[in-house]
Amino acid sequence: MSTPGRLAVVGLGPGDELTRTPEAVARVESATDLVGYGPYLDQIGMVRPDQVLHRSPNRKEADRARLALDLAAEGRDVVIVSSGDPGVFAMAAVVVEQLSDAHREQSDRWADVDVTIVAGITAATAAAARVGAPLGHDFCVMSLSDVLKPWSVVERRLHAAVGADFVVALYNPISRHRPWQLGAALEIVGQYRGAATPVLRARNVARATESVEVVELGTLDAEDVDMSTVLVIGSSRTTSFTDAHGRTWMLTPRSYDERSDAHHASASATVST
Amino acid sequence: MSTPGRLAVVGLGPGDELTRTPEAVARVESATDLVGYGPYLDQIGMVRPDQVLHRSPNRKEADRARLALDLAAEGRDVVIVSSGDPGVFAMAAVVVEQLSDAHREQSDRWADVDVTIVAGITAATAAAARVGAPLGHDFCVMSLSDVLKPWSVVERRLHAAVGADFVVALYNPISRHRPWQLGAALEIVGQYRGAATPVLRARNVARATESVEVVELGTLDAEDVDMSTVLVIGSSRTTSFTDAHGRTWMLTPRSYDERSDAHHASASATVST
């Protein structure tokens, strides 16, 4: 009988090794088996000849998780790679879903596998850093994908988040299979935010192909957004300015001035110090 | 005249060097001047004898940012350290606020300072990784501090976020100066979520003093929460289970089953594939 192995669900961070933690690097280096969607495996960079790569199709996340758990149960040292943070719309939930199912079914097939989630820097915060502090105040993080949740839930959450003046970071904003959803989402945002609201549009942060821009909500075009874009839509307080060197900053200030929000806020609020 | 220097606002990540990016480490190592709130400077670990430490009081963030910008304008290589990610309720917004003010006042005092924000892993995602995938679906990140925003805004956002069934991560949940706010917030959460809702209570992740627990909303006691705790409150779909080895997992699944949410969702929603 083989000794049970281990599985790490590793966040590679947004791009190259400069944004990757030593913990993530160490788990990738020690792995006997690396499991992942092809582009994430490619993101690793150097792979040793003795490491086995298991390329997995994009939409087969549950199969990927079970393969990795099975390999670990056989005694292998397995890593599933995710871009960004595996806990944010990525593989951590898929793996824990399998563990949860096995627990409910009282199956012990993976009971002795040592499972670790290794956090990485997620796209929204990496992108935010490029332009200053768009996430400097309360924010929400949503996936626009309606593959696994009904569109009505997306709509309801957008109304709630934008209506309560959160900054909103949108992951998976558009894809070939979901062409109209971003437009519908922006229509909802436009019910609460002016056309001049700053929006961060970021692609491939910390990679050679990085593209980061601050645009206005009114001119944001779904044509300029793809599956690997993250959008950060400002609150009513978010501002942007371009400095003397032509660099554009985006800022959601820490303080929230109630006077300019008379519509929603009550004048009797207590401010402690 | 001196050559203008540079300023990096660096996220150290949640704890030790295992969770810190090479980019953050490089900026700290090259710095001539390290500016920060004492505990964050202590988090760095090794500091060279030739590096100047500027310890700054906790609530003097704007002074700290201006000091750092002034040092950089004099030609120094300056780092402001933050725990976690500087863009999430931390120093990035404070620095960009100073730049924004200078821009509005047409001051060129810091015009030639090269400013960089270096992202780090923020507390909520680091804590989430410890217990599986509590942030596996849409979530909101809020500060419970009402020092810089009215409590009415906190209340309104809690109602919106919890009411729309987001997972909610709470930063700065309590302090000596804000003793009652957490209780008031939990009272709002309790209007929407059952007492058995899993809540992640995490302190000092990735440090020797780490304490991470999954508790039930109904038994969460404000007495067990302090300023450096982050709370992650589950959605109606979040589950937890304890495996054969006594490890407790917390999972917000990727899929959102509309049938169990008939109260809010419409039966006619389109699900694309």
Coordinates of C-alpha atoms in Angstrom, one line a residue:
Chain A
M1 CA 0.0 0.0 0.0
S2 CA 1.3 3.4 -0.9
T3 CA 1.7 6.3 1.6
P4 CA -1.0 8.9 0.9
G5 CA 0.3 11.9 -0.9
R6 CA -0.7 15.5 -0.7
L7 CA -2.5 18.1 -2.9
A8 CA -1.9 21.8 -3.0
V9 CA -4.2 24.1 -4.9
V10 CA -1.8 26.8 -5.7
G11 CA -2.4 30.4 -6.8
L12 CA 0.3 31.5 -9.1
G13 CA -0.6 35.2 -8.7
P14 CA -1.5 37.4 -11.7
G15 CA 1.6 36.9 -13.8
D16 CA 5.3 36.2 -13.5
E17 CA 7.4 35.0 -10.5
L18 CA 7.7 38.6 -9.2
T19 CA 4.1 38.4 -8.0
R20 CA 4.3 34.8 -6.8
T21 CA 4.8 33.8 -3.1
P22 CA 7.7 31.5 -2.0
E23 CA 5.1 29.2 -0.6
A24 CA 3.5 28.8 -4.1
V25 CA 6.9 28.3 -5.7
A26 CA 8.0 25.7 -3.2
R27 CA 4.9 23.6 -3.7
V28 CA 5.3 23.8 -7.5
E29 CA 8.9 22.8 -7.3
S30 CA 8.4 19.8 -5.0
A31 CA 5.4 18.5 -7.0
T32 CA 5.6 15.2 -8.8
D33 CA 2.4 16.0 -10.7
L34 CA 1.1 19.3 -12.0
V35 CA -2.5 19.5 -12.9
G36 CA -4.2 22.4 -14.6
Y37 CA -5.8 24.2 -17.5
G38 CA -3.1 24.5 -20.2
P39 CA -2.6 28.3 -20.0
Y40 CA -2.1 28.1 -16.2
L41 CA 0.5 25.3 -16.6
D42 CA 2.2 27.4 -19.1
Q43 CA 2.3 30.3 -16.6
I44 CA 4.5 28.3 -14.2
G45 CA 7.5 28.8 -16.4
M46 CA 10.2 26.2 -15.7
V47 CA 9.0 22.6 -15.2
R48 CA 11.5 19.8 -14.4
P49 CA 11.6 16.9 -16.9
D50 CA 10.6 14.4 -14.1
Q51 CA 7.4 16.3 -13.3
V52 CA 4.3 15.0 -14.9
L53 CA 2.0 17.6 -16.5
H54 CA -1.7 16.8 -16.7
R55 CA -3.3 19.3 -19.0
S56 CA -7.0 19.6 -18.4
P57 CA -9.7 21.1 -20.6
N58 CA -11.1 24.5 -19.5
R59 CA -14.6 23.5 -18.5
K60 CA -13.7 20.2 -16.8
E61 CA -12.9 21.6 -13.4
A62 CA -14.6 18.8 -11.4
D63 CA -12.8 16.1 -13.4
R64 CA -9.5 18.0 -12.9
A65 CA -10.1 18.1 -9.1
R66 CA -10.9 14.4 -8.9
L67 CA -7.9 13.5 -11.0
A68 CA -5.6 15.5 -8.7
L69 CA -7.2 14.0 -5.5
D70 CA -6.9 10.5 -7.0
L71 CA -3.2 11.0 -7.8
A72 CA -2.6 12.3 -4.3
A73 CA -4.4 9.3 -2.8
E74 CA -1.9 7.1 -4.8
G75 CA 0.9 8.8 -3.0
R76 CA 1.9 11.5 -5.4
D77 CA 2.8 15.1 -4.5
V78 CA 0.2 17.0 -6.6
V79 CA -0.3 20.6 -7.4
I80 CA -3.3 22.1 -9.1
V81 CA -2.4 25.5 -10.5
S82 CA -4.7 28.5 -10.7
S83 CA -3.9 31.9 -12.0
G84 CA -4.4 34.6 -9.3
D85 CA -5.9 33.3 -6.1
P86 CA -7.4 29.7 -6.2
G87 CA -10.1 30.8 -3.7
V88 CA -11.6 33.5 -6.0
F89 CA -13.6 32.0 -8.8
A90 CA -11.1 29.3 -9.2
M91 CA -10.1 25.7 -8.3
A92 CA -10.2 25.8 -4.4
A93 CA -14.0 25.7 -4.4
V94 CA -14.0 22.9 -7.0
V95 CA -11.6 20.8 -4.9
V96 CA -13.5 21.4 -1.6
E97 CA -16.8 20.6 -3.4
Q98 CA -15.3 17.1 -4.2
L99 CA -14.2 16.7 -0.5
S100 CA -17.7 17.8 0.6
D101 CA -19.4 15.3 -1.7
A102 CA -17.1 12.5 -0.5
H103 CA -17.8 13.5 3.1
R104 CA -21.6 13.4 2.5
E105 CA -21.3 10.1 0.8
Q106 CA -19.2 8.8 3.6
S107 CA -16.5 7.9 1.1
D108 CA -13.0 7.6 2.4
R109 CA -11.3 7.6 -1.0
W110 CA -9.4 10.8 -0.3
A111 CA -9.6 10.8 3.5
D112 CA -5.8 10.6 4.0
V113 CA -4.9 13.2 1.3
D114 CA -3.3 16.2 2.9
V115 CA -5.0 19.1 1.1
T116 CA -3.6 22.7 1.3
I117 CA -4.9 25.9 -0.4
V118 CA -2.0 28.3 -1.2
A119 CA -3.3 31.8 -1.7
G120 CA -2.1 34.1 -4.4
I121 CA -2.7 37.7 -5.4
T122 CA -6.0 37.9 -7.2
A123 CA -6.5 39.9 -10.4
A124 CA -8.6 42.7 -8.9
T125 CA -6.0 43.7 -6.3
A126 CA -3.1 43.3 -8.7
A127 CA -4.9 45.5 -11.3
A128 CA -5.9 48.0 -8.7
A129 CA -2.2 48.5 -7.6
R130 CA -1.4 49.6 -11.2
V131 CA -3.6 52.7 -11.0
G132 CA -3.4 53.6 -7.3
A133 CA -6.3 52.7 -5.0
P134 CA -9.6 52.0 -6.7
L135 CA -10.4 49.4 -4.0
G136 CA -9.5 51.8 -1.2
H137 CA -13.0 51.6 0.3
D138 CA -15.7 48.9 0.6
F139 CA -16.0 46.8 -2.6
C140 CA -17.7 43.7 -4.0
V141 CA -16.2 41.0 -6.2
M142 CA -18.6 39.3 -8.6
S143 CA -18.4 36.9 -11.5
L144 CA -20.5 37.9 -14.4
S145 CA -20.7 34.3 -15.6
D146 CA -24.2 32.9 -15.5
V147 CA -23.1 29.4 -16.4
L148 CA -23.4 28.2 -12.8
K149 CA -25.8 30.8 -11.4
P150 CA -29.0 32.3 -13.0
W151 CA -28.7 35.7 -14.6
S152 CA -31.4 36.9 -12.2
V153 CA -29.0 36.4 -9.3
V154 CA -26.4 38.5 -11.1
E155 CA -28.9 41.3 -11.7
R156 CA -30.1 41.3 -8.1
R157 CA -26.5 41.4 -6.8
L158 CA -25.5 44.2 -9.2
H159 CA -28.5 46.3 -8.1
A160 CA -27.6 45.7 -4.4
A161 CA -23.9 46.4 -4.8
V162 CA -24.0 49.4 -7.1
G163 CA -27.1 50.7 -5.3
A164 CA -25.3 50.7 -2.0
D165 CA -22.4 52.5 -3.6
F166 CA -19.8 49.7 -3.4
V167 CA -17.0 49.7 -5.8
V168 CA -17.6 46.6 -7.9
A169 CA -14.9 44.3 -9.4
L170 CA -16.2 42.1 -12.2
Y171 CA -14.5 38.8 -13.1
N172 CA -15.3 36.8 -16.2
P173 CA -17.0 39.8 -17.7
I174 CA -17.6 38.3 -21.1
S175 CA -17.0 35.2 -23.2
R176 CA -17.8 33.7 -26.6
H177 CA -20.7 31.9 -24.9
R178 CA -21.9 34.9 -22.9
P179 CA -21.9 37.8 -25.4
W180 CA -24.7 40.0 -24.1
Q181 CA -24.3 39.8 -20.3
L182 CA -21.8 42.5 -19.9
G183 CA -23.9 45.0 -21.8
A184 CA -26.9 44.1 -19.6
A185 CA -24.8 44.5 -16.5
L186 CA -23.5 47.9 -17.6
E187 CA -27.0 49.0 -18.2
I188 CA -27.8 48.2 -14.5
V189 CA -24.7 50.0 -13.4
G190 CA -25.7 53.1 -15.4
Q191 CA -29.0 53.3 -13.5
Y192 CA -26.9 54.4 -10.4
R193 CA -23.6 55.8 -11.7
G194 CA -22.9 58.7 -14.0
A195 CA -21.2 58.3 -17.4
A196 CA -18.0 59.9 -16.0
T197 CA -17.5 57.2 -13.3
P198 CA -14.0 55.8 -13.6
V199 CA -13.7 52.2 -14.6
L200 CA -10.4 50.2 -14.5
R201 CA -10.1 47.8 -17.4
A202 CA -7.2 45.5 -16.8
R203 CA -5.9 42.5 -18.8
N204 CA -2.9 40.2 -18.1
V205 CA -1.5 42.2 -15.2
A206 CA 2.2 41.4 -14.5
R207 CA 2.7 39.8 -17.9
A208 CA 4.4 41.0 -21.1
T209 CA 1.0 41.5 -22.6
E210 CA -0.3 43.7 -19.7
S211 CA -2.9 46.2 -20.6
V212 CA -4.3 48.5 -17.9
E213 CA -6.5 51.5 -18.6
V214 CA -8.8 53.8 -16.7
V215 CA -11.8 54.7 -18.8
E216 CA -15.2 56.3 -18.2
L217 CA -18.2 54.2 -17.7
G218 CA -20.0 56.0 -20.5
T219 CA -17.4 55.1 -23.0
L220 CA -16.7 51.6 -21.9
D221 CA -17.2 49.3 -24.8
A222 CA -17.9 45.6 -24.4
E223 CA -15.8 45.1 -27.6
D224 CA -12.7 46.1 -25.6
V225 CA -13.3 43.5 -22.9
D226 CA -12.5 39.8 -23.0
M227 CA -12.5 36.8 -20.8
S228 CA -9.2 37.6 -19.1
T229 CA -10.2 41.2 -18.4
V230 CA -11.1 42.3 -14.9
L231 CA -13.2 45.5 -14.5
V232 CA -13.3 47.6 -11.4
I233 CA -16.2 50.1 -11.5
G234 CA -15.9 53.0 -9.2
S235 CA -18.3 54.1 -6.5
S236 CA -19.9 57.6 -6.6
R237 CA -16.8 58.8 -4.7
T238 CA -14.2 57.3 -7.0
T239 CA -12.1 59.8 -8.9
S240 CA -9.4 59.7 -11.4
F241 CA -6.8 62.2 -12.5
T242 CA -3.8 62.3 -14.9
D243 CA -0.5 63.6 -13.5
A244 CA 2.2 65.7 -15.1
H245 CA 3.8 62.6 -16.5
G246 CA 0.6 61.4 -18.2
R247 CA 0.0 58.7 -15.7
T248 CA -3.7 58.2 -14.8
W249 CA -4.6 57.4 -11.2
M250 CA -7.8 56.0 -9.8
L251 CA -8.8 56.6 -6.2
T252 CA -11.6 55.6 -4.0
P253 CA -11.0 57.7 -0.9
R254 CA -11.1 56.2 2.6
S255 CA -13.6 58.7 3.9
Y256 CA -17.2 58.8 2.9
D257 CA -18.8 62.2 3.1
E258 CA -22.4 61.8 4.0
R259 CA -23.4 65.3 2.9
S260 CA -23.0 64.4 -0.7
D261 CA -25.2 61.3 -0.3
A262 CA -28.3 62.8 1.3
H263 CA -30.5 60.6 -0.8
H264 CA -29.6 57.5 1.1
A265 CA -27.9 58.4 4.3
S266 CA -29.6 59.5 7.5
A267 CA -28.6 62.8 9.1
S268 CA -28.7 61.2 12.5
A269 CA -25.8 58.8 12.0
T270 CA -23.3 58.6 14.8
V271 CA -19.7 59.0 13.9
S272 CA -17.3 57.6 16.5
T273 CA -13.7 58.4 16.7
Chain B
M1 CA 19.7 69.7 -6.6
S2 CA 19.1 66.0 -5.8
T3 CA 17.7 63.5 -8.2
P4 CA 14.0 62.7 -7.4
G5 CA 13.7 59.4 -5.6
R6 CA 11.0 56.8 -5.6
L7 CA 8.3 55.5 -3.3
A8 CA 6.8 52.1 -3.1
V9 CA 3.7 51.3 -1.1
V10 CA 4.4 47.7 -0.3
G11 CA 2.1 45.0 0.8
L12 CA 3.9 42.5 3.0
G13 CA 1.2 40.0 2.8
P14 CA -0.5 38.5 5.8
G15 CA 2.5 37.2 7.7
D16 CA 6.0 35.9 7.1
E17 CA 8.2 35.8 4.0
L18 CA 6.5 32.6 2.7
T19 CA 3.5 34.7 1.8
R20 CA 5.4 37.8 0.5
T21 CA 6.1 38.4 -3.2
P22 CA 9.7 38.8 -4.6
E23 CA 8.6 42.2 -5.8
A24 CA 7.8 43.3 -2.3
V25 CA 11.0 41.8 -0.9
A26 CA 13.1 43.5 -3.5
R27 CA 11.6 46.9 -2.8
V28 CA 12.1 46.6 0.9
E29 CA 15.7 45.4 0.4
S30 CA 16.6 48.3 -1.9
A31 CA 15.0 51.0 0.3
T32 CA 17.0 53.6 2.0
D33 CA 14.0 54.6 4.2
L34 CA 11.3 52.4 5.6
V35 CA 8.2 54.2 6.8
G36 CA 5.3 52.6 8.6
Y37 CA 3.2 51.9 11.7
G38 CA 5.5 50.1 14.1
P39 CA 4.0 46.6 14.0
Y40 CA 4.2 46.6 10.2
L41 CA 7.9 47.6 10.3
D42 CA 8.4 44.8 12.8
Q43 CA 6.7 42.4 10.3
I44 CA 9.5 43.0 7.8
G45 CA 12.0 40.9 9.7
M46 CA 15.6 41.7 8.8
V47 CA 16.4 45.4 8.3
R48 CA 19.9 46.5 7.3
P49 CA 21.8 48.9 9.6
D50 CA 22.0 51.5 6.9
Q51 CA 18.3 51.6 6.4
V52 CA 16.4 54.4 8.2
L53 CA 13.3 53.4 10.0
H54 CA 10.5 56.0 10.4
R55 CA 8.0 54.7 12.9
S56 CA 4.7 56.4 12.6
P57 CA 1.8 56.4 15.0
N58 CA -1.3 54.3 14.0
R59 CA -3.8 57.0 13.2
K60 CA -1.4 59.4 11.5
E61 CA -1.7 57.9 8.0
A62 CA -1.8 61.1 6.1
D63 CA 1.3 62.4 7.9
R64 CA 3.0 59.1 7.2
A65 CA 2.2 59.4 3.4
R66 CA 3.5 63.0 3.2
L67 CA 6.7 62.2 5.1
A68 CA 7.3 59.3 2.7
L69 CA 6.6 61.5 -0.4
D70 CA 8.8 64.2 1.0
L71 CA 11.7 61.8 1.6
A72 CA 11.3 60.5 -2.0
A73 CA 11.2 64.0 -3.4
E74 CA 14.6 64.5 -1.7
G75 CA 16.0 61.6 -3.6
R76 CA 15.5 58.8 -1.2
D77 CA 14.4 55.3 -2.1
V78 CA 11.4 55.0 0.2
V79 CA 9.0 52.2 1.1
I80 CA 5.8 52.5 3.1
V81 CA 5.0 49.1 4.5
S82 CA 1.4 47.8 4.9
S83 CA 0.4 44.4 6.2
G84 CA -1.7 42.4 3.6
D85 CA -2.4 44.4 0.5
P86 CA -1.8 48.2 0.6
G87 CA -4.8 48.7 -1.7
V88 CA -7.4 47.2 0.8
F89 CA -8.2 49.5 3.7
A90 CA -4.5 50.5 3.9
M91 CA -1.9 53.0 2.8
A92 CA -2.3 53.0 -1.0
A93 CA -5.4 55.2 -0.8
V94 CA -3.7 57.5 1.7
V95 CA -0.8 58.1 -0.6
V96 CA -2.9 58.6 -3.7
E97 CA -5.1 61.0 -1.7
Q98 CA -2.0 63.1 -1.1
L99 CA -1.1 63.0 -4.8
S100 CA -4.7 63.9 -5.7
D101 CA -4.7 66.8 -3.4
A102 CA -1.4 68.1 -4.7
H103 CA -2.7 67.7 -8.3
R104 CA -5.9 69.7 -7.4
E105 CA -3.7 72.4 -5.8
Q106 CA -1.4 72.4 -8.8
S107 CA 1.5 71.7 -6.5
D108 CA 4.5 70.1 -8.0
R109 CA 6.2 69.2 -4.8
W110 CA 6.0 65.4 -5.5
A111 CA 5.6 65.6 -9.3
D112 CA 8.8 63.8 -10.0
V113 CA 8.5 61.1 -7.4
D114 CA 8.1 57.7 -9.0
V115 CA 5.3 56.0 -7.1
T116 CA 4.5 52.3 -7.2
I117 CA 1.9 50.3 -5.4
V118 CA 3.1 46.7 -4.7
A119 CA 0.2 44.4 -4.1
G120 CA 0.2 41.8 -1.4
I121 CA -2.1 39.0 -0.4
T122 CA -4.9 40.5 1.6
A123 CA -6.2 39.1 4.9
A124 CA -9.5 37.8 3.7
T125 CA -8.1 35.6 0.9
A126 CA -5.2 34.4 3.1
A127 CA -7.7 33.4 5.8
A128 CA -10.0 31.8 3.3
A129 CA -7.3 29.5 2.1
R130 CA -6.9 28.1 5.5
V131 CA -10.4 26.6 5.6
G132 CA -11.0 25.8 1.9
A133 CA -13.1 28.1 -0.2
P134 CA -15.5 30.4 1.7
L135 CA -14.9 33.1 -1.0
G136 CA -15.7 30.6 -3.8
H137 CA -18.6 32.7 -5.1
D138 CA -19.5 36.4 -5.2
F139 CA -18.4 38.3 -2.0
C140 CA -18.1 41.8 -0.6
V141 CA -15.3 43.3 1.4
M142 CA -16.2 45.9 4.0
S143 CA -14.5 47.8 6.8
L144 CA -16.7 48.0 9.9
S145 CA -14.9 51.2 11.0
D146 CA -17.1 54.2 11.1
V147 CA -14.2 56.6 11.8
L148 CA -14.2 57.8 8.2
K149 CA -17.7 56.9 7.1
P150 CA -21.0 57.3 8.9
W151 CA -22.4 54.2 10.6
S152 CA -25.6 54.7 8.4
V153 CA -23.5 53.8 5.3
V154 CA -22.2 50.7 7.0
E155 CA -25.7 49.6 7.9
R156 CA -27.0 50.3 4.4
R157 CA -24.2 48.3 2.8
L158 CA -24.6 45.4 5.2
H159 CA -28.3 45.3 4.3
A160 CA -27.5 45.4 0.6
A161 CA -24.7 42.8 0.7
V162 CA -26.3 40.3 3.0
G163 CA -29.7 40.8 1.5
A164 CA -28.4 40.0 -1.9
D165 CA -26.8 36.8 -0.5
F166 CA -23.1 37.8 -0.9
V167 CA -20.5 36.3 1.3
V168 CA -19.3 39.3 3.4
A169 CA -15.7 39.7 4.6
L170 CA -15.4 42.2 7.5
Y171 CA -12.2 44.1 8.1
N172 CA -11.6 46.2 11.3
P173 CA -14.5 44.5 13.0
I174 CA -14.0 46.0 16.4
S175 CA -11.6 48.3 18.4
R176 CA -11.4 49.9 21.7
H177 CA -12.9 53.0 20.2
R178 CA -15.7 51.1 18.4
P179 CA -17.0 48.6 20.9
W180 CA -20.7 48.3 19.8
Q181 CA -20.5 48.3 16.1
L182 CA -19.8 44.6 15.5
G183 CA -22.8 43.7 17.6
A184 CA -25.0 46.0 15.6
A185 CA -23.6 44.6 12.4
L186 CA -24.3 41.0 13.4
E187 CA -27.8 42.0 14.4
I188 CA -28.3 43.1 10.8
V189 CA -26.7 40.0 9.4
G190 CA -29.0 37.9 11.6
Q191 CA -32.1 39.4 9.9
Y192 CA -31.1 37.5 6.7
R193 CA -29.0 34.5 7.8
G194 CA -29.7 31.6 10.0
A195 CA -27.9 31.0 13.3
A196 CA -26.0 28.0 11.8
T197 CA -24.4 30.1 9.0
P198 CA -20.7 29.4 9.0
V199 CA -18.4 32.3 9.9
L200 CA -14.7 32.3 9.5
R201 CA -12.9 34.1 12.3
A202 CA -9.2 34.5 11.5
R203 CA -6.4 36.3 13.3
N204 CA -2.7 36.7 12.4
V205 CA -2.8 34.3 9.5
A206 CA 0.7 33.0 8.5
R207 CA 2.2 34.1 11.8
A208 CA 3.2 32.2 14.9
T209 CA 0.1 33.5 16.6
E210 CA -2.3 32.4 13.9
S211 CA -5.8 31.6 15.0
V212 CA -8.4 30.4 12.5
E213 CA -11.7 29.0 13.3
V214 CA -15.1 28.3 11.7
V215 CA -17.9 29.1 14.0
E216 CA -21.6 29.5 13.7
L217 CA -23.2 32.9 13.3
G218 CA -25.4 32.3 16.3
T219 CA -22.5 31.6 18.6
L220 CA -20.1 34.3 17.3
D221 CA -19.2 36.4 20.3
A222 CA -17.8 39.9 19.8
E223 CA -15.6 39.2 22.8
D224 CA -13.6 36.7 20.7
V225 CA -13.0 39.3 18.0
D226 CA -10.3 42.0 18.0
M227 CA -8.9 44.7 15.7
S228 CA -6.7 42.3 13.8
T229 CA -9.4 39.7 13.2
V230 CA -11.0 39.3 9.8
L231 CA -14.5 37.7 9.7
V232 CA -15.9 36.0 6.6
I233 CA -19.7 35.5 6.9
G234 CA -21.1 32.8 4.7
S235 CA -24.0 33.2 2.2
S236 CA -27.1 31.1 2.4
R237 CA -25.3 28.5 0.3
T238 CA -22.1 28.4 2.4
T239 CA -21.6 25.1 4.2
S240 CA -19.0 23.7 6.6
F241 CA -18.0 20.2 7.5
T242 CA -15.4 18.5 9.7
D243 CA -13.4 15.7 8.1
A244 CA -12.2 12.4 9.5
H245 CA -9.0 14.2 10.8
G246 CA -11.0 16.8 12.7
R247 CA -10.2 19.6 10.2
T248 CA -13.1 21.9 9.5
W249 CA -13.7 23.1 6.0
M250 CA -15.8 26.0 4.8
L251 CA -17.2 26.1 1.3
T252 CA -19.2 28.5 -0.8
P253 CA -20.0 26.5 -3.9
R254 CA -19.6 27.8 -7.4
S255 CA -23.1 27.0 -8.4
Y256 CA -26.2 28.9 -7.2
D257 CA -29.3 26.8 -7.3
E258 CA -32.2 29.1 -7.9
R259 CA -34.9 26.7 -6.8
S260 CA -33.9 27.1 -3.2
D261 CA -34.0 30.8 -3.5
A262 CA -37.6 31.2 -4.9
H263 CA -38.2 34.3 -2.7
H264 CA -35.9 36.4 -4.8
A265 CA -35.1 34.8 -8.1
S266 CA -37.3 34.6 -11.1
A267 CA -38.2 31.2 -12.7
S268 CA -37.7 32.6 -16.1
A269 CA -34.0 33.3 -15.8
T270 CA -31.9 32.3 -18.7
V271 CA -28.9 30.0 -18.0
S272 CA -26.4 30.0 -20.8
T273 CA -23.8 27.3 -21.2

